[in-house]
mmCIF file of C-alpha atoms in Angstrom:
data_model
loop_
_atom_site.group_PDB
_atom_site.id
_atom_site.type_symbol
_atom_site.label_atom_id
_atom_site.label_comp_id
_atom_site.label_asym_id
_atom_site.label_seq_id
_atom_site.Cartn_x
_atom_site.Cartn_y
_atom_site.Cartn_z
ATOM 1 C CA MET G 1 104.424 93.562 59.340
ATOM 2 C CA LEU G 2 101.979 93.389 62.229
ATOM 3 C CA ASN G 3 98.660 91.680 61.614
ATOM 4 C CA THR G 4 95.318 93.394 62.317
ATOM 5 C CA LYS G 5 94.782 91.626 65.656
ATOM 6 C CA THR G 6 98.229 92.607 66.948
ATOM 7 C CA LYS G 7 97.699 96.224 65.881
ATOM 8 C CA SER G 8 94.355 96.276 67.684
ATOM 9 C CA ILE G 9 95.921 94.949 70.899
ATOM 10 C CA LEU G 10 98.787 97.446 70.720
ATOM 11 C CA LYS G 11 96.323 100.295 70.169
ATOM 12 C CA LYS G 12 94.300 99.243 73.223
ATOM 13 C CA ILE G 13 97.457 99.096 75.343
ATOM 14 C CA GLN G 14 98.433 102.556 74.094
ATOM 15 C CA ILE G 15 95.016 103.977 75.029
ATOM 16 C CA PHE G 16 95.173 102.364 78.480
ATOM 17 C CA ILE G 17 98.627 103.834 79.154
ATOM 18 C CA SER G 18 97.375 107.268 78.069
ATOM 19 C CA VAL G 19 94.464 107.237 80.573
ATOM 20 C CA MET G 20 96.217 105.305 83.342
ATOM 21 C CA GLY G 21 97.049 107.198 86.514
ATOM 22 C CA PRO G 22 94.194 108.615 88.604
ATOM 23 C CA GLY G 23 92.845 105.225 89.715
ATOM 24 C CA ILE G 24 96.199 103.641 90.559
ATOM 25 C CA ILE G 25 97.631 106.773 92.210
ATOM 26 C CA THR G 26 94.556 107.537 94.346
ATOM 27 C CA ALA G 27 94.266 103.962 95.577
ATOM 28 C CA ASN G 28 97.948 103.627 96.455
ATOM 29 C CA VAL G 29 97.961 106.747 98.631
ATOM 30 C CA ASP G 30 95.711 104.730 100.950
ATOM 31 C CA ASN G 31 98.838 102.853 101.996
ATOM 32 C CA ASP G 32 100.183 105.909 103.811
ATOM 33 C CA ALA G 33 101.827 106.112 107.241
ATOM 34 C CA GLY G 34 98.496 105.567 109.011
ATOM 35 C CA GLY G 35 97.561 102.699 106.719
ATOM 36 C CA ILE G 36 100.898 100.938 107.147
ATOM 37 C CA THR G 37 100.583 101.316 110.918
ATOM 38 C CA THR G 38 97.072 99.816 110.829
ATOM 39 C CA TYR G 39 98.153 96.847 108.696
ATOM 40 C CA SER G 40 101.259 96.267 110.829
ATOM 41 C CA MET G 41 99.182 96.208 114.015
ATOM 42 C CA ALA G 42 96.618 93.895 112.403
ATOM 43 C CA GLY G 43 99.308 91.359 111.519
ATOM 44 C CA ALA G 44 101.215 91.680 114.811
ATOM 45 C CA HIS G 45 98.120 91.430 117.038
ATOM 46 C CA PHE G 46 95.934 88.963 115.103
ATOM 47 C CA GLY G 47 98.245 87.075 112.762
ATOM 48 C CA TYR G 48 96.508 86.008 109.551
ATOM 49 C CA ALA G 49 93.010 86.212 111.066
ATOM 50 C CA LEU G 50 92.053 89.447 109.266
ATOM 51 C CA LEU G 51 93.348 88.581 105.791
ATOM 52 C CA TRP G 52 89.855 87.588 104.599
ATOM 53 C CA SER G 53 88.678 91.203 104.929
ATOM 54 C CA PHE G 54 90.753 92.332 101.938
ATOM 55 C CA ILE G 55 88.470 90.490 99.499
ATOM 56 C CA PRO G 56 85.296 92.522 100.251
ATOM 57 C CA ILE G 57 87.418 95.668 100.745
ATOM 58 C CA ILE G 58 88.629 95.418 97.124
ATOM 59 C CA PHE G 59 85.090 95.392 95.770
ATOM 60 C CA VAL G 60 83.895 98.213 98.039
ATOM 61 C CA LEU G 61 86.796 100.375 96.867
ATOM 62 C CA ILE G 62 86.063 99.634 93.203
ATOM 63 C CA VAL G 63 82.369 100.577 93.603
ATOM 64 C CA ILE G 64 83.064 103.951 95.244
ATOM 65 C CA GLN G 65 85.986 105.048 93.065
ATOM 66 C CA GLU G 66 84.300 103.931 89.832
ATOM 67 C CA MET G 67 81.330 106.189 90.591
ATOM 68 C CA ALA G 68 83.644 109.170 91.143
ATOM 69 C CA SER G 69 85.481 108.534 87.877
ATOM 70 C CA ARG G 70 82.256 108.026 85.898
ATOM 71 C CA MET G 71 80.883 111.364 87.147
ATOM 72 C CA ALA G 72 84.135 113.087 86.177
ATOM 73 C CA VAL G 73 84.141 111.703 82.635
ATOM 74 C CA VAL G 74 80.422 112.305 81.965
ATOM 75 C CA THR G 75 80.107 115.791 83.512
ATOM 76 C CA GLY G 76 83.663 117.077 83.097
ATOM 77 C CA LYS G 77 83.469 118.456 86.660
ATOM 78 C CA GLY G 78 84.990 117.604 90.034
ATOM 79 C CA LEU G 79 82.976 116.344 92.997
ATOM 80 C CA ALA G 80 83.130 119.580 95.012
ATOM 81 C CA ASP G 81 82.090 121.528 91.916
ATOM 82 C CA LEU G 82 79.018 119.295 91.440
ATOM 83 C CA ILE G 83 78.090 119.455 95.130
ATOM 84 C CA ARG G 84 78.184 123.278 95.024
ATOM 85 C CA GLU G 85 76.073 123.438 91.858
ATOM 86 C CA GLU G 86 73.497 120.847 92.915
ATOM 87 C CA MET G 87 73.380 121.120 96.735
ATOM 88 C CA GLY G 88 74.239 124.766 97.321
ATOM 89 C CA VAL G 89 77.087 126.797 98.799
ATOM 90 C CA LYS G 90 76.139 126.166 102.458
ATOM 91 C CA VAL G 91 76.410 122.368 102.195
ATOM 92 C CA THR G 92 79.657 122.726 100.250
ATOM 93 C CA PHE G 93 81.138 125.138 102.801
ATOM 94 C CA TYR G 94 80.597 122.829 105.784
ATOM 95 C CA ALA G 95 81.882 119.834 103.847
ATOM 96 C CA MET G 96 85.037 121.742 102.895
ATOM 97 C CA VAL G 97 85.675 122.919 106.485
ATOM 98 C CA VAL G 98 85.565 119.349 107.825
ATOM 99 C CA LEU G 99 87.653 118.072 104.897
ATOM 100 C CA ILE G 100 90.346 120.735 105.444
ATOM 101 C CA LEU G 101 90.621 120.010 109.178
ATOM 102 C CA ALA G 102 90.702 116.249 108.627
ATOM 103 C CA ASN G 103 93.309 116.498 105.867
ATOM 104 C CA ILE G 104 95.572 118.815 107.872
ATOM 105 C CA GLY G 105 95.609 116.144 110.582
ATOM 106 C CA ASN G 106 96.325 113.484 107.961
ATOM 107 C CA VAL G 107 99.190 115.524 106.474
ATOM 108 C CA MET G 108 100.715 115.912 109.943
ATOM 109 C CA ALA G 109 100.542 112.131 110.285
ATOM 110 C CA GLU G 110 102.400 111.759 106.956
ATOM 111 C CA PHE G 111 105.199 114.053 108.103
ATOM 112 C CA ALA G 112 105.294 112.036 111.320
ATOM 113 C CA GLY G 113 105.914 109.009 109.085
ATOM 114 C CA ILE G 114 108.786 110.876 107.428
ATOM 115 C CA ALA G 115 110.174 111.702 110.889
ATOM 116 C CA ALA G 116 109.955 108.023 111.863
ATOM 117 C CA SER G 117 111.768 107.088 108.632
ATOM 118 C CA ALA G 118 114.552 109.518 109.544
ATOM 119 C CA ASP G 119 114.980 107.753 112.875
ATOM 120 C CA LEU G 120 115.032 104.333 111.169
ATOM 121 C CA PHE G 121 117.724 105.402 108.675
ATOM 122 C CA GLY G 122 119.759 107.359 111.245
ATOM 123 C CA ILE G 123 119.157 110.673 109.437
ATOM 124 C CA ASN G 124 118.686 114.005 111.203
ATOM 125 C CA ARG G 125 114.916 114.326 111.648
ATOM 126 C CA PRO G 126 114.480 118.103 111.004
ATOM 127 C CA VAL G 127 116.705 117.904 107.919
ATOM 128 C CA LEU G 128 114.686 115.110 106.301
ATOM 129 C CA ILE G 129 111.353 116.778 107.158
ATOM 130 C CA VAL G 130 112.404 120.128 105.679
ATOM 131 C CA LEU G 131 113.897 118.536 102.540
ATOM 132 C CA SER G 132 110.773 116.409 102.057
ATOM 133 C CA ALA G 133 108.466 119.421 102.474
ATOM 134 C CA LEU G 134 110.503 121.404 99.932
ATOM 135 C CA PHE G 135 110.453 118.486 97.488
ATOM 136 C CA VAL G 136 106.673 117.920 97.559
ATOM 137 C CA TRP G 137 106.112 121.695 97.241
ATOM 138 C CA TRP G 138 108.547 122.041 94.320
ATOM 139 C CA LEU G 139 107.127 118.969 92.567
ATOM 140 C CA VAL G 140 103.634 120.435 92.202
ATOM 141 C CA VAL G 141 104.322 124.174 92.066
ATOM 142 C CA LYS G 142 107.062 123.901 89.437
ATOM 143 C CA GLY G 143 105.677 120.948 87.497
ATOM 144 C CA ASN G 144 102.674 120.249 85.282
ATOM 145 C CA TYR G 145 100.056 117.499 85.458
ATOM 146 C CA LYS G 146 101.948 115.061 83.218
ATOM 147 C CA SER G 147 105.269 115.399 85.058
ATOM 148 C CA VAL G 148 103.623 115.209 88.500
ATOM 149 C CA GLU G 149 101.623 112.136 87.510
ATOM 150 C CA LYS G 150 104.776 110.369 86.259
ATOM 151 C CA VAL G 151 106.495 110.942 89.609
ATOM 152 C CA PHE G 152 103.443 109.641 91.482
ATOM 153 C CA LEU G 153 103.299 106.517 89.285
ATOM 154 C CA VAL G 154 106.994 105.838 89.977
ATOM 155 C CA ALA G 155 106.275 106.180 93.715
ATOM 156 C CA CYS G 156 103.586 103.493 93.322
ATOM 157 C CA ILE G 157 106.211 101.059 91.977
ATOM 158 C CA PHE G 158 108.259 101.274 95.186
ATOM 159 C CA TYR G 159 105.440 99.679 97.186
ATOM 160 C CA VAL G 160 106.821 96.422 95.817
ATOM 161 C CA SER G 161 109.289 96.578 98.739
ATOM 162 C CA TYR G 162 106.524 95.259 101.019
ATOM 163 C CA ILE G 163 105.787 92.375 98.658
ATOM 164 C CA ILE G 164 109.469 91.436 98.602
ATOM 165 C CA SER G 165 109.518 91.608 102.412
ATOM 166 C CA GLY G 166 106.587 89.185 102.465
ATOM 167 C CA PHE G 167 108.557 86.541 100.589
ATOM 168 C CA ILE G 168 111.717 87.144 102.645
ATOM 169 C CA THR G 169 109.884 86.237 105.864
ATOM 170 C CA ARG G 170 108.842 82.840 104.382
ATOM 171 C CA PRO G 171 105.310 82.582 105.801
ATOM 172 C CA ASP G 172 103.248 79.409 105.809
ATOM 173 C CA TRP G 173 101.528 80.017 102.473
ATOM 174 C CA SER G 174 98.977 77.235 103.005
ATOM 175 C CA GLU G 175 97.841 78.937 106.224
ATOM 176 C CA VAL G 176 97.828 82.318 104.480
ATOM 177 C CA ALA G 177 95.600 80.943 101.709
ATOM 178 C CA ARG G 178 93.272 79.271 104.205
ATOM 179 C CA GLU G 179 92.754 82.425 106.282
ATOM 180 C CA THR G 180 92.260 84.552 103.151
ATOM 181 C CA VAL G 181 89.239 82.566 101.948
ATOM 182 C CA ARG G 182 87.799 81.721 105.378
ATOM 183 C CA PRO G 183 85.986 84.696 106.977
ATOM 184 C CA THR G 184 86.209 84.628 110.768
ATOM 185 C CA LEU G 185 84.624 87.057 113.226
ATOM 186 C CA GLN G 186 85.638 87.433 116.849
ATOM 187 C CA LEU G 187 83.202 89.125 119.215
ATOM 188 C CA ASP G 188 86.044 91.013 120.801
ATOM 189 C CA LYS G 189 86.253 94.816 121.012
ATOM 190 C CA VAL G 190 89.907 95.021 119.948
ATOM 191 C CA TYR G 191 89.321 92.689 116.989
ATOM 192 C CA LEU G 192 86.247 94.628 115.823
ATOM 193 C CA VAL G 193 88.026 97.992 116.149
ATOM 194 C CA MET G 194 90.910 96.615 114.084
ATOM 195 C CA LEU G 195 88.494 95.298 111.438
ATOM 196 C CA ILE G 196 86.809 98.709 111.284
ATOM 197 C CA GLY G 197 90.239 100.320 111.003
ATOM 198 C CA LEU G 198 91.202 98.117 108.052
ATOM 199 C CA ILE G 199 88.013 99.010 106.185
ATOM 200 C CA GLY G 200 88.098 102.686 107.155
ATOM 201 C CA THR G 201 91.708 103.013 106.065
ATOM 202 C CA THR G 202 90.711 101.899 102.559
ATOM 203 C CA ILE G 203 88.066 104.542 101.847
ATOM 204 C CA ALA G 204 88.679 108.125 102.975
ATOM 205 C CA PRO G 205 86.684 111.236 101.937
ATOM 206 C CA TRP G 206 89.637 112.922 100.215
ATOM 207 C CA MET G 207 89.915 109.992 97.757
ATOM 208 C CA GLN G 208 86.668 110.671 95.940
ATOM 209 C CA PHE G 209 87.429 114.403 95.643
ATOM 210 C CA TYR G 210 90.991 113.842 94.422
ATOM 211 C CA GLN G 211 90.245 111.086 91.928
ATOM 212 C CA GLN G 212 87.355 112.956 90.323
ATOM 213 C CA ALA G 213 89.401 116.173 90.090
ATOM 214 C CA SER G 214 92.445 114.379 88.634
ATOM 215 C CA VAL G 215 90.307 112.605 85.999
ATOM 216 C CA VAL G 216 88.905 116.001 84.963
ATOM 217 C CA GLU G 217 92.350 117.631 84.806
ATOM 218 C CA LYS G 218 93.773 114.684 82.842
ATOM 219 C CA GLY G 219 90.968 115.207 80.335
ATOM 220 C CA ILE G 220 89.803 111.583 79.993
ATOM 221 C CA LYS G 221 87.011 111.300 77.424
ATOM 222 C CA LEU G 222 83.894 109.147 77.531
ATOM 223 C CA LYS G 223 85.045 107.058 74.552
ATOM 224 C CA ASP G 224 88.093 105.930 76.588
ATOM 225 C CA TYR G 225 86.258 105.362 79.856
ATOM 226 C CA ALA G 226 86.364 101.544 79.646
ATOM 227 C CA TYR G 227 90.155 101.766 79.767
ATOM 228 C CA HIS G 228 90.090 104.177 82.712
ATOM 229 C CA ARG G 229 87.710 101.856 84.578
ATOM 230 C CA LEU G 230 90.446 99.231 84.265
ATOM 231 C CA ASP G 231 92.824 101.768 85.861
ATOM 232 C CA VAL G 232 90.425 102.020 88.844
ATOM 233 C CA ILE G 233 90.129 98.233 89.170
ATOM 234 C CA ILE G 234 93.889 97.656 88.938
ATOM 235 C CA GLY G 235 94.474 100.373 91.555
ATOM 236 C CA ALA G 236 92.041 98.719 93.979
ATOM 237 C CA PHE G 237 93.778 95.364 93.592
ATOM 238 C CA ILE G 238 97.320 96.754 93.881
ATOM 239 C CA VAL G 239 96.666 98.735 97.077
ATOM 240 C CA ASN G 240 95.063 95.737 98.755
ATOM 241 C CA ILE G 241 97.773 93.316 97.618
ATOM 242 C CA VAL G 242 100.406 95.595 99.194
ATOM 243 C CA ALA G 243 98.329 95.867 102.404
ATOM 244 C CA PHE G 244 97.877 92.080 102.366
ATOM 245 C CA PHE G 245 101.650 91.553 102.295
ATOM 246 C CA ILE G 246 102.243 94.055 105.115
ATOM 247 C CA VAL G 247 99.874 91.992 107.286
ATOM 248 C CA VAL G 248 101.617 88.775 106.177
ATOM 249 C CA VAL G 249 105.080 90.165 107.027
ATOM 250 C CA CYS G 250 104.043 91.182 110.542
ATOM 251 C CA ALA G 251 101.955 88.057 111.141
ATOM 252 C CA SER G 252 104.731 85.661 110.128
ATOM 253 C CA THR G 253 107.327 87.406 112.317
ATOM 254 C CA LEU G 254 105.935 89.655 115.048
ATOM 255 C CA PHE G 255 102.751 87.694 115.835
ATOM 256 C CA LYS G 256 104.675 84.430 115.730
ATOM 257 C CA HIS G 257 107.097 85.727 118.392
ATOM 258 C CA GLY G 258 104.485 87.572 120.459
ATOM 259 C CA VAL G 259 105.826 91.051 119.627
ATOM 260 C CA MET G 260 103.214 93.829 119.986
ATOM 261 C CA VAL G 261 103.637 97.106 118.063
ATOM 262 C CA GLU G 262 101.813 100.431 118.082
ATOM 263 C CA THR G 263 103.335 102.176 115.044
ATOM 264 C CA ALA G 264 104.906 101.320 111.685
ATOM 265 C CA LYS G 265 108.262 102.437 113.134
ATOM 266 C CA ASP G 266 107.887 99.878 115.952
ATOM 267 C CA ALA G 267 107.145 97.191 113.357
ATOM 268 C CA ALA G 268 110.260 98.005 111.314
ATOM 269 C CA LEU G 269 112.499 97.984 114.407
ATOM 270 C CA ALA G 270 111.012 94.691 115.609
ATOM 271 C CA LEU G 271 111.564 93.082 112.194
ATOM 272 C CA LYS G 272 115.322 93.682 112.279
ATOM 273 C CA PRO G 273 116.291 90.879 114.707
ATOM 274 C CA LEU G 274 113.557 88.550 113.419
ATOM 275 C CA ALA G 275 113.785 88.914 109.641
ATOM 276 C CA GLY G 276 117.204 90.514 109.071
ATOM 277 C CA ASP G 277 118.593 93.853 107.945
ATOM 278 C CA TYR G 278 117.355 93.545 104.358
ATOM 279 C CA CYS G 279 113.723 93.091 105.387
ATOM 280 C CA TYR G 280 114.102 95.916 107.936
ATOM 281 C CA MET G 281 115.487 98.296 105.294
ATOM 282 C CA LEU G 282 112.761 97.399 102.782
ATOM 283 C CA PHE G 283 110.054 97.990 105.390
ATOM 284 C CA ALA G 284 111.620 101.302 106.465
ATOM 285 C CA PHE G 285 112.030 102.445 102.856
ATOM 286 C CA GLY G 286 108.404 101.548 102.163
ATOM 287 C CA LEU G 287 107.311 103.733 105.089
ATOM 288 C CA PHE G 288 109.308 106.716 103.811
ATOM 289 C CA ASN G 289 108.052 106.320 100.239
ATOM 290 C CA ALA G 290 104.437 106.013 101.410
ATOM 291 C CA SER G 291 104.687 109.020 103.749
ATOM 292 C CA LEU G 292 106.336 111.243 101.123
ATOM 293 C CA PHE G 293 103.833 110.133 98.466
ATOM 294 C CA ALA G 294 100.824 110.865 100.697
ATOM 295 C CA ALA G 295 102.346 114.163 101.897
ATOM 296 C CA SER G 296 102.212 115.248 98.243
ATOM 297 C CA ILE G 297 98.727 113.963 97.406
ATOM 298 C CA LEU G 298 96.736 114.998 100.501
ATOM 299 C CA PRO G 299 97.487 118.747 100.286
ATOM 300 C CA LEU G 300 96.854 118.529 96.531
ATOM 301 C CA SER G 301 93.519 116.804 97.132
ATOM 302 C CA THR G 302 92.522 119.508 99.628
ATOM 303 C CA ALA G 303 93.483 122.315 97.251
ATOM 304 C CA TYR G 304 91.493 120.693 94.414
ATOM 305 C CA SER G 305 88.412 120.213 96.595
ATOM 306 C CA VAL G 306 88.297 123.641 98.227
ATOM 307 C CA CYS G 307 88.968 125.555 95.002
ATOM 308 C CA GLU G 308 86.286 123.553 93.180
ATOM 309 C CA GLY G 309 83.826 124.143 96.005
ATOM 310 C CA MET G 310 84.514 127.877 96.093
ATOM 311 C CA GLY G 311 84.592 128.274 92.314
ATOM 312 C CA TRP G 312 88.262 129.341 92.203
ATOM 313 C CA GLU G 313 90.770 128.549 89.470
ATOM 314 C CA LEU G 314 92.688 125.342 90.091
ATOM 315 C CA GLY G 315 94.996 122.779 88.554
ATOM 316 C CA VAL G 316 98.637 121.740 88.392
ATOM 317 C CA ASN G 317 98.731 122.871 84.759
ATOM 318 C CA LYS G 318 98.061 126.488 85.791
ATOM 319 C CA HIS G 319 100.685 128.969 87.006
ATOM 320 C CA PHE G 320 100.589 130.583 90.459
ATOM 321 C CA ARG G 321 99.266 133.892 89.098
ATOM 322 C CA GLU G 322 96.408 132.002 87.378
ATOM 323 C CA ALA G 323 95.405 129.965 90.454
ATOM 324 C CA PRO G 324 96.764 131.795 93.548
ATOM 325 C CA GLN G 325 94.235 130.273 95.990
ATOM 326 C CA PHE G 326 95.031 126.742 94.755
ATOM 327 C CA TYR G 327 98.781 127.050 95.221
ATOM 328 C CA SER G 328 98.521 129.067 98.442
ATOM 329 C CA LEU G 329 96.322 126.427 100.044
ATOM 330 C CA TYR G 330 98.627 123.628 98.861
ATOM 331 C CA THR G 331 101.682 125.449 100.239
ATOM 332 C CA GLY G 332 99.990 126.362 103.530
ATOM 333 C CA ILE G 333 98.964 122.779 104.335
ATOM 334 C CA ILE G 334 102.489 121.486 103.641
ATOM 335 C CA ILE G 335 103.986 124.152 105.918
ATOM 336 C CA LEU G 336 101.495 123.386 108.703
ATOM 337 C CA GLY G 337 102.138 119.642 108.480
ATOM 338 C CA ALA G 338 105.922 119.991 108.541
ATOM 339 C CA VAL G 339 106.129 122.728 111.202
ATOM 340 C CA PHE G 340 103.955 120.858 113.710
ATOM 341 C CA ILE G 341 106.146 117.760 113.455
ATOM 342 C CA LEU G 342 109.256 119.893 114.022
ATOM 343 C CA ILE G 343 107.910 120.997 117.428
ATOM 344 C CA PRO G 344 109.966 119.082 120.046
ATOM 345 C CA ASN G 345 108.163 116.311 121.950
ATOM 346 C CA ILE G 346 104.817 116.949 120.245
ATOM 347 C CA SER G 347 102.236 114.182 120.693
ATOM 348 C CA LEU G 348 100.377 113.167 117.564
ATOM 349 C CA VAL G 349 97.747 111.077 119.341
ATOM 350 C CA LYS G 350 95.135 113.858 119.531
ATOM 351 C CA ILE G 351 95.860 115.033 115.990
ATOM 352 C CA MET G 352 95.480 111.546 114.528
ATOM 353 C CA PHE G 353 92.384 110.905 116.647
ATOM 354 C CA PHE G 354 90.709 114.106 115.447
ATOM 355 C CA SER G 355 91.510 113.450 111.783
ATOM 356 C CA GLN G 356 90.113 109.907 111.975
ATOM 357 C CA VAL G 357 86.910 111.064 113.704
ATOM 358 C CA ALA G 358 86.510 113.824 111.086
ATOM 359 C CA ASN G 359 87.042 111.299 108.287
ATOM 360 C CA GLY G 360 84.474 108.974 109.837
ATOM 361 C CA LEU G 361 81.874 111.734 110.162
ATOM 362 C CA LEU G 362 82.423 113.107 106.650
ATOM 363 C CA LEU G 363 82.637 109.852 104.685
ATOM 364 C CA PRO G 364 78.967 108.700 104.848
ATOM 365 C CA PHE G 365 77.888 112.261 104.070
ATOM 366 C CA VAL G 366 80.114 112.344 100.962
ATOM 367 C CA LEU G 367 78.945 108.909 99.801
ATOM 368 C CA ILE G 368 75.263 109.909 100.058
ATOM 369 C CA LEU G 369 75.920 113.093 98.054
ATOM 370 C CA MET G 370 77.791 111.042 95.450
ATOM 371 C CA LEU G 371 74.855 108.652 95.070
ATOM 372 C CA ARG G 372 72.419 111.530 94.656
ATOM 373 C CA LEU G 373 74.623 113.017 91.959
ATOM 374 C CA VAL G 374 75.424 109.801 90.082
ATOM 375 C CA ASN G 375 71.692 108.945 89.898
ATOM 376 C CA ASN G 376 70.718 112.389 88.587
ATOM 377 C CA LYS G 377 69.627 111.745 84.973
ATOM 378 C CA ARG G 378 69.941 115.430 84.097
ATOM 379 C CA LEU G 379 73.666 115.200 84.946
ATOM 380 C CA MET G 380 74.490 111.609 83.998
ATOM 381 C CA GLY G 381 71.999 110.724 81.266
ATOM 382 C CA GLU G 382 72.243 107.034 80.430
ATOM 383 C CA PHE G 383 75.276 106.670 82.713
ATOM 384 C CA VAL G 384 73.336 106.695 85.987
ATOM 385 C CA ASN G 385 73.803 103.668 88.234
ATOM 386 C CA SER G 386 71.960 100.488 87.313
ATOM 387 C CA ARG G 387 69.530 99.011 89.857
ATOM 388 C CA VAL G 388 71.993 96.290 90.839
ATOM 389 C CA TYR G 389 74.845 98.787 91.083
ATOM 390 C CA ASN G 390 72.706 101.043 93.295
ATOM 391 C CA MET G 391 71.942 98.133 95.595
ATOM 392 C CA VAL G 392 75.650 97.425 95.996
ATOM 393 C CA ALA G 393 76.481 101.125 96.416
ATOM 394 C CA TRP G 394 73.772 101.819 99.011
ATOM 395 C CA LEU G 395 74.754 98.674 100.916
ATOM 396 C CA THR G 396 78.280 100.080 100.972
ATOM 397 C CA VAL G 397 76.983 103.411 102.299
ATOM 398 C CA VAL G 398 74.957 101.702 105.046
ATOM 399 C CA LEU G 399 77.974 99.574 105.964
ATOM 400 C CA MET G 400 80.282 102.619 106.141
ATOM 401 C CA ILE G 401 77.776 104.538 108.308
ATOM 402 C CA ALA G 402 77.450 101.554 110.631
ATOM 403 C CA LEU G 403 81.232 101.183 110.857
ATOM 404 C CA SER G 404 81.730 104.901 111.524
ATOM 405 C CA LEU G 405 79.151 104.829 114.325
ATOM 406 C CA ALA G 406 80.629 101.629 115.715
ATOM 407 C CA LEU G 407 84.121 103.151 115.714
ATOM 408 C CA LEU G 408 82.888 106.209 117.611
ATOM 409 C CA PHE G 409 81.090 103.914 120.072
ATOM 410 C CA PHE G 410 84.190 101.808 120.693
ATOM 411 C CA ILE G 411 86.332 104.935 121.141
ATOM 412 C CA TRP G 412 84.049 106.623 123.653
ATOM 413 C CA VAL G 413 82.679 103.635 125.595
ATOM 414 C CA PRO G 414 85.282 102.200 127.985
ATOM 415 C CA GLY G 415 85.851 98.522 128.510
#
């Protein structure tokens, strides 16, 4: 017979498992094709010098995503829904237009990651792109929220390939530890742009919309919110641990041998002669898993956000005839992303540039709206931000605005 204490612990674990998902899934999508490229370049170009940044990044991510989840649980509504009700249709419309354009660019980048994975594995590129597009479409259109969430959680597990790669390369762990706890700033344009990229890759506008919508659809109740908050915290740590190891892998091999890379595909190819076939395959598999995972989530996030903002029916648990706009938008974005990558010799530089600029312009705007909503006592009651929490949150907003402006400055000003 189990004693009372053991039963209590088992019950808490059961509750956590029942609410687990939105926090871990949303955070892990951050490690998509663009994120892996950013982390690979950071390690290859600067070694371990940027590892310290992951510590503040973890806490910034927790602050932002916790606010989104708290609003979802207290109000029972998604972020776009609340913006429309409290700020008006005009504000919502412009926010949705920018979000759609930015996310289409991001989805194209994910299918570019799938194309790169095809090249790394020696698979026909169009075949893998088409099969991947069909899979992510079938997964959501033919599934329900529980089945889709299970697949996404399994995809999160495969990020462990990057952690394994980190140990295979046998880095100098004493140096890794030293650089992690010792913040260093270099007054160099390339270094600062890379630092901004690492932070910007962690918090994107779609994340707040998707997490809040998924918490609502999962039906998490206020009485279980403490357990869901743990889901958010664990997600923030996992995504940054994986990113940390990607930097370590590239720093201990590529940086050490003076190998410069521009994409995640370059990093995987460069690892082969330096770290062996096993490390190369793990890195390549990680890229494919991340790209496929994000190619599922980003169109879903867009469909959630737009349908909320426009007041249309939405949700994976609904059939096509119940939510035609939701599924049509999801399908259309997948088709656009896949078709563009199938165009021979297409350059993704402008697409990726536009999506990043759009993300940078939209993010501070979304964060300010979130803070206005989460501090609205009529909506949140006793669950508004505390004074200390507001100080941390507004500092985060100011920092993200400053970084967005700095990124635009560095992009447009030569030299």
